[in-house]
Coordinates of C-alpha atoms and ligand atoms in Angstrom, one line a residue:
M1 CA -26.2 14.7 5.5
L2 CA -27.4 14.8 1.9
F3 CA -25.2 13.0 -0.7
E4 CA -25.7 16.1 -2.8
K5 CA -23.3 18.0 -0.4
L6 CA -20.6 15.3 -0.8
A7 CA -21.0 15.3 -4.6
E8 CA -20.7 19.0 -4.7
A9 CA -17.4 18.8 -2.7
Y10 CA -16.2 16.0 -5.0
E11 CA -16.9 18.2 -8.0
K12 CA -14.8 21.0 -6.5
M13 CA -12.0 18.6 -5.6
E14 CA -11.9 17.3 -9.1
A15 CA -11.4 20.7 -10.4
T16 CA -8.3 21.5 -8.4
A17 CA -4.9 19.9 -7.7
A18 CA -4.0 22.2 -4.8
R19 CA -3.7 20.1 -1.6
L20 CA -4.7 23.0 0.7
E21 CA -7.8 23.7 -1.3
I22 CA -8.8 20.0 -1.2
T23 CA -8.2 19.9 2.6
D24 CA -10.4 23.0 3.0
I25 CA -13.2 21.5 0.9
M26 CA -13.1 18.1 2.8
S27 CA -12.9 19.7 6.3
G28 CA -16.0 21.7 5.3
I29 CA -17.7 18.3 4.8
F30 CA -16.5 16.9 8.2
K31 CA -17.5 19.9 10.2
P32 CA -21.2 19.3 10.3
A33 CA -21.0 15.5 10.0
S34 CA -22.0 13.1 12.9
P35 CA -19.3 10.6 13.9
E36 CA -21.2 7.8 12.1
E37 CA -21.5 9.9 8.9
A38 CA -17.8 10.9 9.1
K39 CA -16.9 7.2 9.1
K40 CA -19.0 6.6 6.0
I41 CA -17.7 9.7 4.2
V42 CA -14.1 8.6 4.8
Y43 CA -14.8 5.1 3.3
L44 CA -16.6 6.6 0.3
T45 CA -13.8 9.1 -0.3
Q46 CA -11.4 6.2 -0.2
G47 CA -13.6 4.6 -2.8
T48 CA -14.7 1.7 -0.5
V49 CA -17.2 0.8 2.2
A50 CA -14.9 -0.9 4.7
P51 CA -11.2 -0.8 5.7
S52 CA -9.0 -2.7 3.3
H53 CA -8.3 -5.6 5.6
A54 CA -12.0 -6.5 5.7
G55 CA -11.5 -7.6 2.1
I56 CA -14.9 -6.1 1.0
E57 CA -14.9 -4.3 -2.3
V58 CA -17.8 -2.6 -4.1
G59 CA -16.4 -3.9 -7.4
M60 CA -18.7 -4.3 -10.4
G61 CA -17.5 -4.9 -14.0
E62 CA -17.9 -2.1 -16.5
K63 CA -20.5 -4.1 -18.5
F64 CA -22.7 -4.4 -15.4
V65 CA -22.4 -0.7 -14.6
E66 CA -23.4 0.1 -18.2
R67 CA -26.5 -2.1 -17.7
A68 CA -27.4 -0.2 -14.6
I69 CA -27.1 3.1 -16.4
A70 CA -29.3 1.9 -19.2
L71 CA -31.9 0.4 -16.8
S72 CA -32.2 3.7 -14.9
T73 CA -32.2 6.2 -17.8
G74 CA -34.2 4.4 -20.5
Y75 CA -31.4 4.3 -23.0
S76 CA -30.3 1.1 -24.6
Y77 CA -27.3 -0.8 -23.5
K78 CA -25.8 -0.2 -27.0
Q79 CA -26.2 3.5 -26.6
V80 CA -24.5 3.5 -23.2
E81 CA -21.7 1.4 -24.6
A82 CA -21.2 3.6 -27.6
E83 CA -21.0 6.7 -25.4
Y84 CA -18.4 5.0 -23.2
K85 CA -16.3 4.2 -26.2
K86 CA -16.3 7.9 -27.0
S87 CA -15.6 9.4 -23.6
G88 CA -13.6 6.6 -21.9
D89 CA -15.2 7.6 -18.5
L90 CA -18.4 5.8 -17.3
G91 CA -18.8 8.5 -14.7
K92 CA -19.3 11.1 -17.4
V93 CA -21.5 8.7 -19.3
A94 CA -23.8 8.4 -16.3
E95 CA -23.8 12.1 -15.8
K96 CA -24.9 12.7 -19.4
F97 CA -27.6 10.1 -19.6
V98 CA -29.1 11.0 -16.2
S99 CA -29.3 14.7 -17.3
E100 CA -31.0 13.5 -20.5
R101 CA -33.1 10.8 -18.9
R102 CA -35.6 9.2 -21.3
Q103 CA -37.7 7.8 -18.5
G104 CA -38.8 9.6 -15.4
S105 CA -38.4 7.8 -12.2
L106 CA -41.4 7.1 -10.0
S107 CA -39.3 6.5 -6.9
R108 CA -37.2 9.6 -6.7
E109 CA -36.0 10.5 -3.2
D110 CA -33.4 12.8 -1.8
L111 CA -30.3 10.7 -1.5
S112 CA -28.5 10.8 1.9
V113 CA -24.9 9.8 2.5
K114 CA -26.2 6.9 4.6
K115 CA -28.5 5.7 1.8
V116 CA -25.7 5.7 -0.8
F117 CA -23.4 4.0 1.6
D118 CA -26.0 1.4 2.6
V119 CA -26.8 0.5 -1.0
L120 CA -23.1 0.3 -2.0
S121 CA -22.5 -2.0 1.0
R122 CA -25.3 -4.2 -0.2
I123 CA -23.7 -4.4 -3.6
A124 CA -20.3 -5.2 -2.0
I125 CA -21.5 -8.1 0.0
A126 CA -24.0 -9.6 -2.5
G127 CA -22.8 -12.9 -3.8
G128 CA -24.0 -16.2 -5.2
A129 CA -26.4 -17.0 -8.0
G130 CA -28.3 -14.0 -9.4
S131 CA -26.2 -11.6 -7.5
Q132 CA -25.1 -9.7 -10.6
D133 CA -28.7 -8.9 -11.4
A134 CA -29.3 -7.8 -7.9
K135 CA -26.2 -5.5 -8.0
I136 CA -27.4 -4.0 -11.3
K137 CA -30.8 -3.3 -9.8
S138 CA -29.4 -1.8 -6.6
L139 CA -27.1 0.6 -8.6
A140 CA -30.0 1.5 -10.9
E141 CA -32.1 2.2 -7.8
L142 CA -29.5 4.8 -6.7
L143 CA -29.2 6.3 -10.1
N144 CA -33.0 6.7 -10.3
S145 CA -32.8 9.3 -7.5
A146 CA -29.5 10.8 -8.5
S147 CA -28.8 14.2 -10.0
P148 CA -26.4 14.1 -13.0
S149 CA -23.4 15.1 -10.8
E150 CA -24.4 12.5 -8.1
A151 CA -24.7 9.9 -10.8
K152 CA -21.1 10.6 -12.0
F153 CA -19.7 9.8 -8.5
I154 CA -22.1 6.9 -7.7
V155 CA -21.0 4.8 -10.7
R156 CA -17.3 5.5 -9.9
F157 CA -17.5 3.7 -6.6
P158 CA -18.1 0.2 -8.0
L159 CA -15.5 0.9 -10.7
A160 CA -13.0 1.9 -8.1
K161 CA -12.1 5.0 -10.1
M162 CA -12.8 7.9 -7.9
R163 CA -10.3 10.3 -9.6
L164 CA -10.5 12.7 -6.7
G165 CA -6.7 13.0 -6.2
I166 CA -7.1 12.9 -2.5
G167 CA -4.8 10.7 -0.4
D168 CA -5.2 9.4 3.1
A169 CA -2.8 12.1 4.5
T170 CA -5.1 14.8 3.2
I171 CA -8.2 13.1 4.7
V172 CA -6.3 13.1 8.0
D173 CA -5.5 16.8 7.7
S174 CA -9.1 17.6 6.8
L175 CA -10.3 15.9 10.0
S176 CA -7.9 17.9 12.1
F177 CA -8.9 21.1 10.3
A178 CA -12.6 20.4 10.9
R179 CA -12.1 20.3 14.7
R180 CA -9.0 22.5 15.3
G181 CA -8.8 24.8 12.3
S182 CA -5.2 23.6 11.8
K183 CA -3.1 20.5 11.4
E184 CA -2.7 20.3 15.2
D185 CA -4.1 16.8 15.5
S186 CA -2.8 15.4 12.2
A187 CA 0.1 13.6 13.9
V188 CA -2.1 11.8 16.5
L189 CA -4.7 11.0 13.9
A190 CA -2.0 9.6 11.6
R191 CA -0.6 7.5 14.4
A192 CA -4.1 6.1 15.2
Y193 CA -4.6 5.3 11.5
N194 CA -1.3 3.5 11.5
M195 CA -2.4 1.5 14.5
C196 CA -5.6 0.1 13.0
N197 CA -5.5 0.6 9.2
D198 CA -9.1 1.9 9.5
L199 CA -9.4 5.6 8.8
G200 CA -13.2 5.4 9.0
L201 CA -12.9 4.1 12.6
V202 CA -10.4 6.8 13.4
A203 CA -12.7 9.5 12.1
E204 CA -15.6 8.2 14.1
N205 CA -13.6 8.0 17.3
Y206 CA -12.2 11.5 16.7
L207 CA -15.5 13.2 16.2
T208 CA -16.9 11.3 19.2
D209 CA -14.1 12.4 21.5
E210 CA -11.2 14.4 20.1
K211 CA -9.0 13.8 23.1
S212 CA -9.2 10.0 23.1
I213 CA -7.4 9.7 19.8
A214 CA -4.0 10.4 21.4
K215 CA -4.4 7.2 23.4
F216 CA -5.5 5.0 20.6
K217 CA -4.2 1.4 21.2
P218 CA -3.7 -1.4 18.8
R219 CA -6.6 -3.9 18.5
V220 CA -6.3 -7.6 17.9
F221 CA -7.5 -8.4 14.3
S222 CA -7.0 -4.8 13.1
P223 CA -3.6 -4.9 11.3
I224 CA -1.0 -2.3 12.3
R225 CA 0.9 -0.6 9.4
P226 CA 4.5 -1.7 9.3
S227 CA 7.5 0.1 10.6
L228 CA 10.1 0.5 7.8
A229 CA 13.8 0.7 7.6
E230 CA 16.1 3.6 6.4
R231 CA 19.3 2.8 4.6
L232 CA 23.0 3.6 5.3
P233 CA 25.9 2.3 3.3
T234 CA 28.4 1.1 6.0
G235 CA 28.5 -0.4 9.5
E236 CA 30.5 2.6 10.6
E237 CA 27.8 5.1 9.7
I238 CA 25.1 2.9 11.3
I239 CA 27.1 2.8 14.6
E240 CA 27.7 6.6 14.3
K241 CA 23.9 7.1 14.0
L242 CA 22.6 4.6 16.5
G243 CA 25.5 4.0 18.9
K244 CA 25.1 0.6 20.6
C245 CA 22.4 -1.2 18.7
S246 CA 20.8 -4.6 18.0
V247 CA 21.7 -6.0 14.6
E248 CA 19.2 -8.6 13.3
A249 CA 19.5 -10.9 10.4
K250 CA 17.4 -9.7 7.4
Y251 CA 15.4 -12.6 6.2
D252 CA 14.2 -12.5 2.6
G253 CA 10.7 -13.9 2.7
L254 CA 7.2 -12.7 3.4
R255 CA 6.5 -10.2 6.2
L256 CA 3.6 -11.4 8.2
Q257 CA 1.7 -9.9 11.1
V258 CA 0.2 -12.5 13.3
H259 CA -2.9 -11.7 15.4
K260 CA -4.0 -14.1 18.1
S261 CA -6.8 -14.1 20.6
G262 CA -7.3 -17.5 22.4
E263 CA -7.4 -20.1 19.6
K264 CA -8.3 -17.6 16.9
V265 CA -5.4 -16.6 14.7
E266 CA -5.4 -14.3 11.7
I267 CA -2.4 -13.5 9.5
F268 CA -2.0 -10.2 7.6
S269 CA 0.4 -9.3 4.8
R270 CA 2.7 -6.2 4.7
K271 CA -0.2 -4.5 2.9
Q272 CA -2.7 -5.4 5.6
E273 CA -4.5 -8.1 3.6
K274 CA -5.9 -11.1 5.4
M275 CA -3.9 -14.1 4.3
T276 CA -4.5 -16.6 7.0
H277 CA -5.6 -19.4 4.7
M278 CA -2.2 -19.4 2.9
F279 CA -0.2 -20.3 6.0
P280 CA -1.9 -23.2 7.8
E281 CA 1.3 -24.5 9.4
I282 CA 2.1 -21.1 10.8
V283 CA -1.4 -20.8 12.3
A284 CA -0.9 -24.1 14.0
G285 CA 2.6 -23.1 15.2
V286 CA 1.2 -19.8 16.7
R287 CA -1.4 -21.8 18.6
K288 CA 1.3 -24.0 20.0
Q289 CA 4.1 -21.6 20.6
V290 CA 2.7 -18.2 21.5
K291 CA 2.3 -18.1 25.2
A292 CA 0.0 -15.0 25.4
K293 CA -3.7 -15.1 25.3
E294 CA -3.8 -12.1 23.1
A295 CA -0.9 -11.0 20.9
I296 CA 0.2 -9.1 17.8
L297 CA 3.5 -10.2 16.5
E298 CA 5.6 -9.6 13.4
G299 CA 8.0 -11.8 11.6
E300 CA 9.4 -12.9 8.2
A301 CA 8.2 -16.3 6.9
L302 CA 10.3 -18.3 4.6
A303 CA 10.9 -21.8 3.4
F304 CA 13.7 -23.1 5.6
N305 CA 15.2 -26.5 6.2
S306 CA 15.5 -26.6 10.0
A307 CA 17.5 -29.8 9.9
T308 CA 20.3 -28.4 7.7
G309 CA 19.8 -24.7 8.5
E310 CA 19.5 -24.1 4.8
F311 CA 17.3 -21.3 3.4
F312 CA 15.3 -22.2 0.2
P313 CA 15.1 -19.6 -2.6
F314 CA 12.7 -16.7 -2.3
Q315 CA 10.7 -17.9 -5.3
L316 CA 9.8 -21.0 -3.3
T317 CA 8.4 -19.0 -0.4
M318 CA 6.5 -16.8 -2.8
Q319 CA 4.7 -19.8 -4.3
R320 CA 2.7 -19.9 -1.2
K321 CA 0.8 -16.8 -2.3
R322 CA -1.8 -18.7 -4.3
K323 CA -5.3 -20.1 -3.9
Y324 CA -4.7 -23.8 -4.6
G325 CA -2.3 -26.4 -3.4
V326 CA -1.5 -24.6 -0.2
K327 CA -1.9 -27.7 1.9
E328 CA 0.5 -29.7 -0.3
M329 CA 3.0 -26.9 -0.3
A330 CA 2.7 -26.5 3.5
E331 CA 3.6 -30.2 3.8
K332 CA 6.4 -30.2 1.3
Y333 CA 8.0 -26.9 2.1
P334 CA 6.7 -25.7 5.5
L335 CA 7.5 -22.1 6.2
H336 CA 9.3 -21.0 9.3
L337 CA 8.4 -17.7 11.0
F338 CA 11.4 -15.7 12.3
V339 CA 9.6 -13.3 14.7
F340 CA 11.2 -9.9 15.2
E341 CA 8.5 -7.8 16.9
A342 CA 5.9 -8.0 19.7
L343 CA 3.4 -5.1 19.3
F344 CA 0.7 -6.0 21.7
A345 CA 0.3 -8.6 24.4
D346 CA -2.5 -9.3 26.8
G347 CA -4.1 -5.8 26.7
E348 CA -0.8 -3.9 26.7
D349 CA 0.3 -1.6 23.9
L350 CA 4.0 -2.5 23.4
T351 CA 4.5 -0.1 20.5
T352 CA 5.3 2.7 22.9
I353 CA 8.0 1.0 24.9
P354 CA 11.7 0.8 23.8
Y355 CA 12.9 -2.0 21.4
V356 CA 15.0 -3.7 24.1
K357 CA 11.9 -4.2 26.3
R358 CA 9.8 -5.4 23.4
R359 CA 12.4 -7.9 22.5
Q360 CA 12.6 -9.2 26.1
R361 CA 8.9 -9.5 26.1
L362 CA 9.0 -11.3 22.8
G363 CA 11.5 -13.8 24.2
K364 CA 9.0 -14.6 27.0
I365 CA 6.0 -14.9 24.7
I366 CA 7.5 -17.4 22.2
A367 CA 8.0 -20.9 23.5
P368 CA 10.6 -23.1 21.8
G369 CA 9.3 -25.1 18.9
E370 CA 9.7 -26.1 15.3
R371 CA 7.6 -23.4 13.5
L372 CA 8.5 -20.1 15.2
S373 CA 11.8 -18.7 16.5
L374 CA 13.2 -15.3 17.3
A375 CA 15.1 -13.5 14.6
D376 CA 18.8 -14.0 15.1
S377 CA 20.6 -10.9 16.5
I378 CA 23.6 -9.5 18.2
V379 CA 24.1 -6.3 20.2
T380 CA 27.1 -4.3 19.4
D381 CA 28.7 -0.8 19.3
K382 CA 31.6 -1.9 17.0
P383 CA 31.4 -1.3 13.3
A384 CA 33.8 -4.2 12.6
E385 CA 31.6 -6.6 14.6
L386 CA 28.5 -5.3 12.7
E387 CA 30.3 -5.8 9.3
K388 CA 31.4 -9.3 10.3
Y389 CA 27.8 -10.3 11.3
F390 CA 26.7 -8.8 8.0
E391 CA 29.2 -10.9 6.0
E392 CA 28.1 -14.1 7.9
S393 CA 24.5 -13.4 7.2
I394 CA 25.2 -13.0 3.5
E395 CA 27.1 -16.2 3.5
K396 CA 24.1 -18.0 5.0
G397 CA 22.0 -16.8 2.1
L398 CA 20.3 -13.9 3.8
E399 CA 19.7 -10.5 2.4
G400 CA 21.8 -8.5 4.9
V401 CA 21.1 -7.1 8.3
I402 CA 18.8 -4.6 10.0
A403 CA 20.2 -2.5 12.8
K404 CA 17.7 -1.4 15.4
D405 CA 17.8 1.5 17.9
L406 CA 17.6 -0.1 21.3
N407 CA 15.6 2.8 22.7
A408 CA 13.1 3.5 19.9
P409 CA 9.4 2.8 20.1
Y410 CA 7.8 0.9 17.2
V411 CA 6.9 3.6 14.7
A412 CA 4.0 2.2 12.7
G413 CA 3.7 3.1 9.1
A414 CA 6.9 5.2 8.9
R415 CA 10.4 4.8 7.5
Q416 CA 12.7 6.1 10.2
F417 CA 16.3 5.6 11.4
A418 CA 14.9 3.4 14.3
W419 CA 15.6 0.6 11.8
I420 CA 18.5 0.8 9.3
K421 CA 19.0 -1.8 6.7
L422 CA 22.3 -2.8 5.2
K423 CA 22.3 -4.9 2.0
R424 CA 25.0 -6.2 -0.3
S425 CA 26.1 -3.5 -2.7
Y426 CA 27.9 -4.7 -5.8
R427 CA 30.2 -2.4 -7.6
G428 CA 28.3 -0.5 -10.2
E429 CA 24.9 -1.3 -8.7
L430 CA 22.6 0.6 -6.3
S431 CA 22.9 -0.9 -2.8
D432 CA 19.1 -1.4 -2.7
T433 CA 16.2 -1.9 -5.0
V434 CA 13.4 0.6 -5.1
D435 CA 9.7 0.1 -5.4
L436 CA 8.1 2.2 -8.2
V437 CA 4.5 2.9 -9.2
I438 CA 3.7 2.2 -12.9
V439 CA 1.9 5.3 -14.4
G440 CA 2.0 4.5 -18.1
Y441 CA 3.4 2.2 -20.7
Y442 CA 5.0 2.5 -24.2
L443 CA 4.0 0.5 -27.2
G444 CA 6.6 -1.8 -28.5
R445 CA 8.8 -0.9 -31.4
G446 CA 11.0 -3.2 -33.6
M447 CA 11.0 -6.7 -32.2
R448 CA 8.6 -5.7 -29.5
T449 CA 5.8 -4.6 -31.8
E450 CA 4.1 -8.0 -31.6
F451 CA 3.7 -7.6 -27.8
G452 CA 2.3 -4.1 -28.1
F453 CA 4.5 -3.3 -25.1
G454 CA 7.9 -1.6 -24.9
G455 CA 8.3 -0.7 -21.3
V456 CA 6.8 1.3 -18.5
L457 CA 7.0 4.9 -17.1
C458 CA 7.4 4.8 -13.3
A459 CA 7.1 7.2 -10.5
V460 CA 7.9 7.7 -6.8
R461 CA 5.9 9.4 -4.1
D462 CA 6.5 13.0 -3.0
Q463 CA 5.2 12.8 0.6
D464 CA 5.3 16.6 1.3
E465 CA 3.2 17.4 -1.8
G466 CA 1.1 14.2 -1.7
R467 CA 1.9 13.7 -5.4
L468 CA 3.7 11.2 -7.7
K469 CA 6.8 12.2 -9.6
T470 CA 8.4 10.3 -12.5
V471 CA 11.9 8.7 -12.0
A472 CA 12.4 6.1 -14.7
K473 CA 11.4 4.7 -18.0
I474 CA 12.0 0.9 -17.8
G475 CA 12.4 -1.2 -20.9
S476 CA 14.5 -4.1 -19.6
G477 CA 14.2 -7.0 -17.2
F478 CA 10.9 -8.2 -18.9
S479 CA 10.7 -11.7 -20.4
E480 CA 8.4 -12.2 -23.4
E481 CA 5.9 -13.8 -21.1
E482 CA 6.1 -10.9 -18.6
M483 CA 5.5 -8.4 -21.4
T484 CA 2.3 -10.0 -22.5
E485 CA 1.2 -10.4 -18.9
M486 CA 2.1 -6.8 -18.0
K487 CA 0.2 -5.4 -21.0
G488 CA -2.8 -7.4 -20.0
L489 CA -2.7 -6.1 -16.5
L490 CA -2.2 -2.5 -17.5
D491 CA -4.8 -2.5 -20.3
K492 CA -7.4 -3.1 -17.5
I493 CA -6.5 0.2 -15.8
K494 CA -5.7 2.5 -18.7
V495 CA -7.0 6.0 -18.5
K496 CA -7.3 8.7 -21.2
E497 CA -5.5 11.5 -19.4
K498 CA -2.5 11.9 -17.2
P499 CA -3.4 10.7 -13.7
K500 CA -4.4 13.6 -11.5
R501 CA -1.8 12.9 -8.8
L502 CA 1.1 12.7 -11.2
D503 CA 3.6 15.3 -12.3
S504 CA 5.3 14.2 -15.5
M505 CA 7.2 15.9 -18.3
L506 CA 7.1 12.7 -20.3
T507 CA 4.1 11.3 -22.1
P508 CA 3.9 7.5 -22.5
D509 CA 1.8 6.0 -25.3
V510 CA -0.8 4.8 -22.7
W511 CA -1.5 6.3 -19.3
V512 CA -2.6 4.0 -16.5
E513 CA -4.2 4.5 -13.1
P514 CA -1.4 4.4 -10.5
K515 CA -1.9 1.0 -8.9
Y516 CA 0.8 -1.5 -9.5
I517 CA 4.2 -1.5 -7.8
I518 CA 7.3 -3.1 -9.3
T519 CA 10.7 -3.6 -7.7
V520 CA 13.5 -2.1 -9.7
A521 CA 17.3 -2.4 -9.6
A522 CA 19.5 0.2 -11.2
D523 CA 23.2 1.1 -11.7
E524 CA 22.9 4.4 -10.0
I525 CA 20.9 7.5 -9.4
T526 CA 21.7 10.5 -11.7
R527 CA 20.4 14.0 -12.1
S528 CA 18.1 14.4 -15.1
P529 CA 16.2 17.3 -16.6
M530 CA 13.5 14.9 -17.9
H531 CA 12.1 13.5 -14.6
T532 CA 10.1 15.4 -12.0
C533 CA 11.5 13.4 -9.0
G534 CA 13.1 16.0 -6.7
K535 CA 13.0 18.6 -9.4
K536 CA 12.9 22.2 -8.0
G537 CA 12.6 25.1 -10.4
D538 CA 15.1 25.0 -13.2
A539 CA 17.4 22.5 -11.4
P540 CA 17.3 18.9 -12.8
G541 CA 15.4 16.1 -11.1
Y542 CA 16.6 12.6 -10.2
A543 CA 16.5 9.5 -12.4
L544 CA 17.5 5.9 -12.3
R545 CA 20.4 4.9 -14.6
F546 CA 19.9 1.6 -16.4
P547 CA 16.8 0.6 -14.5
R548 CA 15.6 -3.0 -14.8
M549 CA 12.6 -4.7 -13.3
T550 CA 13.2 -7.6 -10.8
G551 CA 10.5 -10.2 -10.1
N552 CA 6.8 -9.7 -10.7
V553 CA 4.4 -7.0 -9.9
R554 CA 4.4 -6.7 -6.1
S555 CA 1.1 -7.9 -4.9
D556 CA 2.2 -7.3 -1.3
K557 CA 2.7 -3.5 -1.9
G558 CA 0.4 -0.6 -2.9
V559 CA 0.9 3.0 -4.1
D560 CA 1.4 4.1 -0.5
D561 CA 4.4 1.7 -0.2
A562 CA 6.3 3.1 -3.2
T563 CA 9.7 4.6 -2.6
T564 CA 9.7 8.3 -1.8
V565 CA 11.5 11.3 -3.4
E566 CA 13.3 11.8 -0.1
E567 CA 14.6 8.2 -0.2
I568 CA 15.9 8.6 -3.8
I569 CA 17.7 11.8 -2.8
A570 CA 19.1 10.1 0.3
M571 CA 20.3 7.2 -1.8
H572 CA 21.9 9.6 -4.3
G573 CA 23.8 11.1 -1.3
M574 CA 24.9 7.7 0.0
Q575 CA 26.1 6.7 -3.4
K576 CA 28.4 9.7 -3.5
K577 CA 29.9 8.7 -0.1
V578 CA 30.4 5.1 -1.3
E579 CA 32.2 6.4 -4.4
M580 CA 34.5 8.4 -2.3
V581 CA 35.3 5.5 0.0
E582 CA 35.9 3.2 -3.0
G583 CA 38.0 5.9 -4.7
E584 CA 40.2 6.2 -1.6
G585 CA 40.8 2.4 -1.5
S586 CA 41.8 2.0 -5.2
Ligands
ATP1 P1 12.9 -4.7 1.2 O1 12.4 -4.8 -0.2 O2 14.3 -4.3 1.3 O3 12.5 -5.9 2.1 P2 10.7 -3.2 2.3 O4 10.3 -1.9 1.7 O5 9.8 -4.3 2.2 O6 12.2 -3.4 1.7 P3 12.1 -2.2 4.6 O7 11.5 -1.6 5.8 O8 12.9 -1.3 3.7 O9 10.9 -3.0 3.8 O10 13.0 -3.4 5.0 C1 12.6 -4.2 6.1 C2 11.9 -5.4 5.6 O11 12.8 -6.5 5.8 C3 10.7 -5.7 6.3 O12 9.6 -5.3 5.6 C4 10.7 -7.2 6.4 O13 9.9 -7.8 5.4 C5 12.1 -7.7 6.2 N1 12.8 -8.2 7.4 C6 13.5 -9.4 7.3 N2 14.1 -9.6 8.5 C7 13.7 -8.6 9.3 C8 14.0 -8.3 10.7 N3 14.8 -9.0 11.4 N4 13.5 -7.2 11.2 C9 12.7 -6.4 10.4 N5 12.4 -6.6 9.2 C10 12.9 -7.7 8.6

């Protein structure tokens, strides 16, 4: 397929915000594509050349991209830089200079999707001395053959700013439309994607054999997207919903997915990033204690004193997420993995069998030892027993409990009532924190002028519409250091206009590309005419009251992990029930 076709589709997608239209355009691209091409098209549309867990990014700094544009078009670096200052979009700069080329290219050829993909892959894996020059030359080589519109999209790949406003769910729908003319296969495609975190691979398999996709199994070393918990405010409601259930301790550490095949072990984060090197003691523990040749397990790792049974503070566990000093930290504060799931063992897909069976299997897979143990749990159908276990867990320094449906399969990548979390709710505080995407920031006023930072505008995800909706303006919870750091981070991703996926009635001083997630506590959820979260017609939306940031930017979460509009509305409903119960008691 010619890259021209894909660029044309991207142009059309850029001009619309309507999801159906975008689905239609994208399915038109998948229809004639070969399986191998479809794989590449998916990665390119995601702005990458490989699944995220491969850790390969096309990434080039703006300065180097500017050099490539200059090299290819015959303009000086200064001219390219000046134009970028004016327009704020290097894609548009490339489009302009390519259309007004000063030097003709000797080596013009029609660009195919394969060619563009191959050169971008070369750029992604180039490393070592002289690699920047090689990358600039490779990018310029593509630009030599590009039309103005192709050039616009080609330079956006290494800048990771595709601006297409297309999410993974829309790519999934487009694949189904390409083969079925409807969303008929979207659910099985989404399940397969959740099983391997590789939408390119799913597209390739689907276009090779549509039927096989329903039987897609987990694969060792391809991370599975995590199952997530819903919330309910009391033990009574949990038992009402699940009946007899397993109640597990909710450990507050790092969620790890462990993959093992023979002696080879890899560890992935909640966001499917490879983090094996950060946890040497757990890798050794898995080799010793996991009695399956091949396995995929999930657990929460935290610093724990097994002699005293004492849990160390969360911050101490988090310190492990760094490049240096891992060995020393692993010796001083070794982490312990509380394993709560077995998803795959010796060729068998365990995600489809009921929780009780998975848990039995898990018990057999893990041999006793000092590094790994099963997450503590009880099985009960009595609210009082559940509440007692919850109180005991809190006393031990845990975050709360997670109740699990005994009959539910493991639902990858979804938040469902198969798991229900119960956390400590203080009077006057929401019972749970929420994870919000930063979409803009305000310049400081008064005392904060010197930091140039006065707070952030944040959004949640609307899953049905595939869009982001604002829910809070947050000005507190930041230390002076954090303000400076936050501004530095956000300045790197500022954009001139409101992000395409966002619906907002507020305009911050600076818009940023939706990328960073922060965890936010609040007093309650209120109805607000100023925010677009859950806003329908003239009725008000939902907003957080007295929101404050807790902790740092969540490096373990991405935009797809942000809290959803549905969750905010559900929490608003729960809050009313709790108010009623509290009101009755006083
Ligand atoms: P939170 O910030 O509350 O941890 P989350 O969005 O990361 O929320 P949820 O699905 O809402 O994830 O809550 C489940 C989380 O709790 C898991 O991601 C995992 O990290 C942690 N956890 C701790 N103990 C357990 C357990 N026994 N079973 C499942 N998850 C557990």
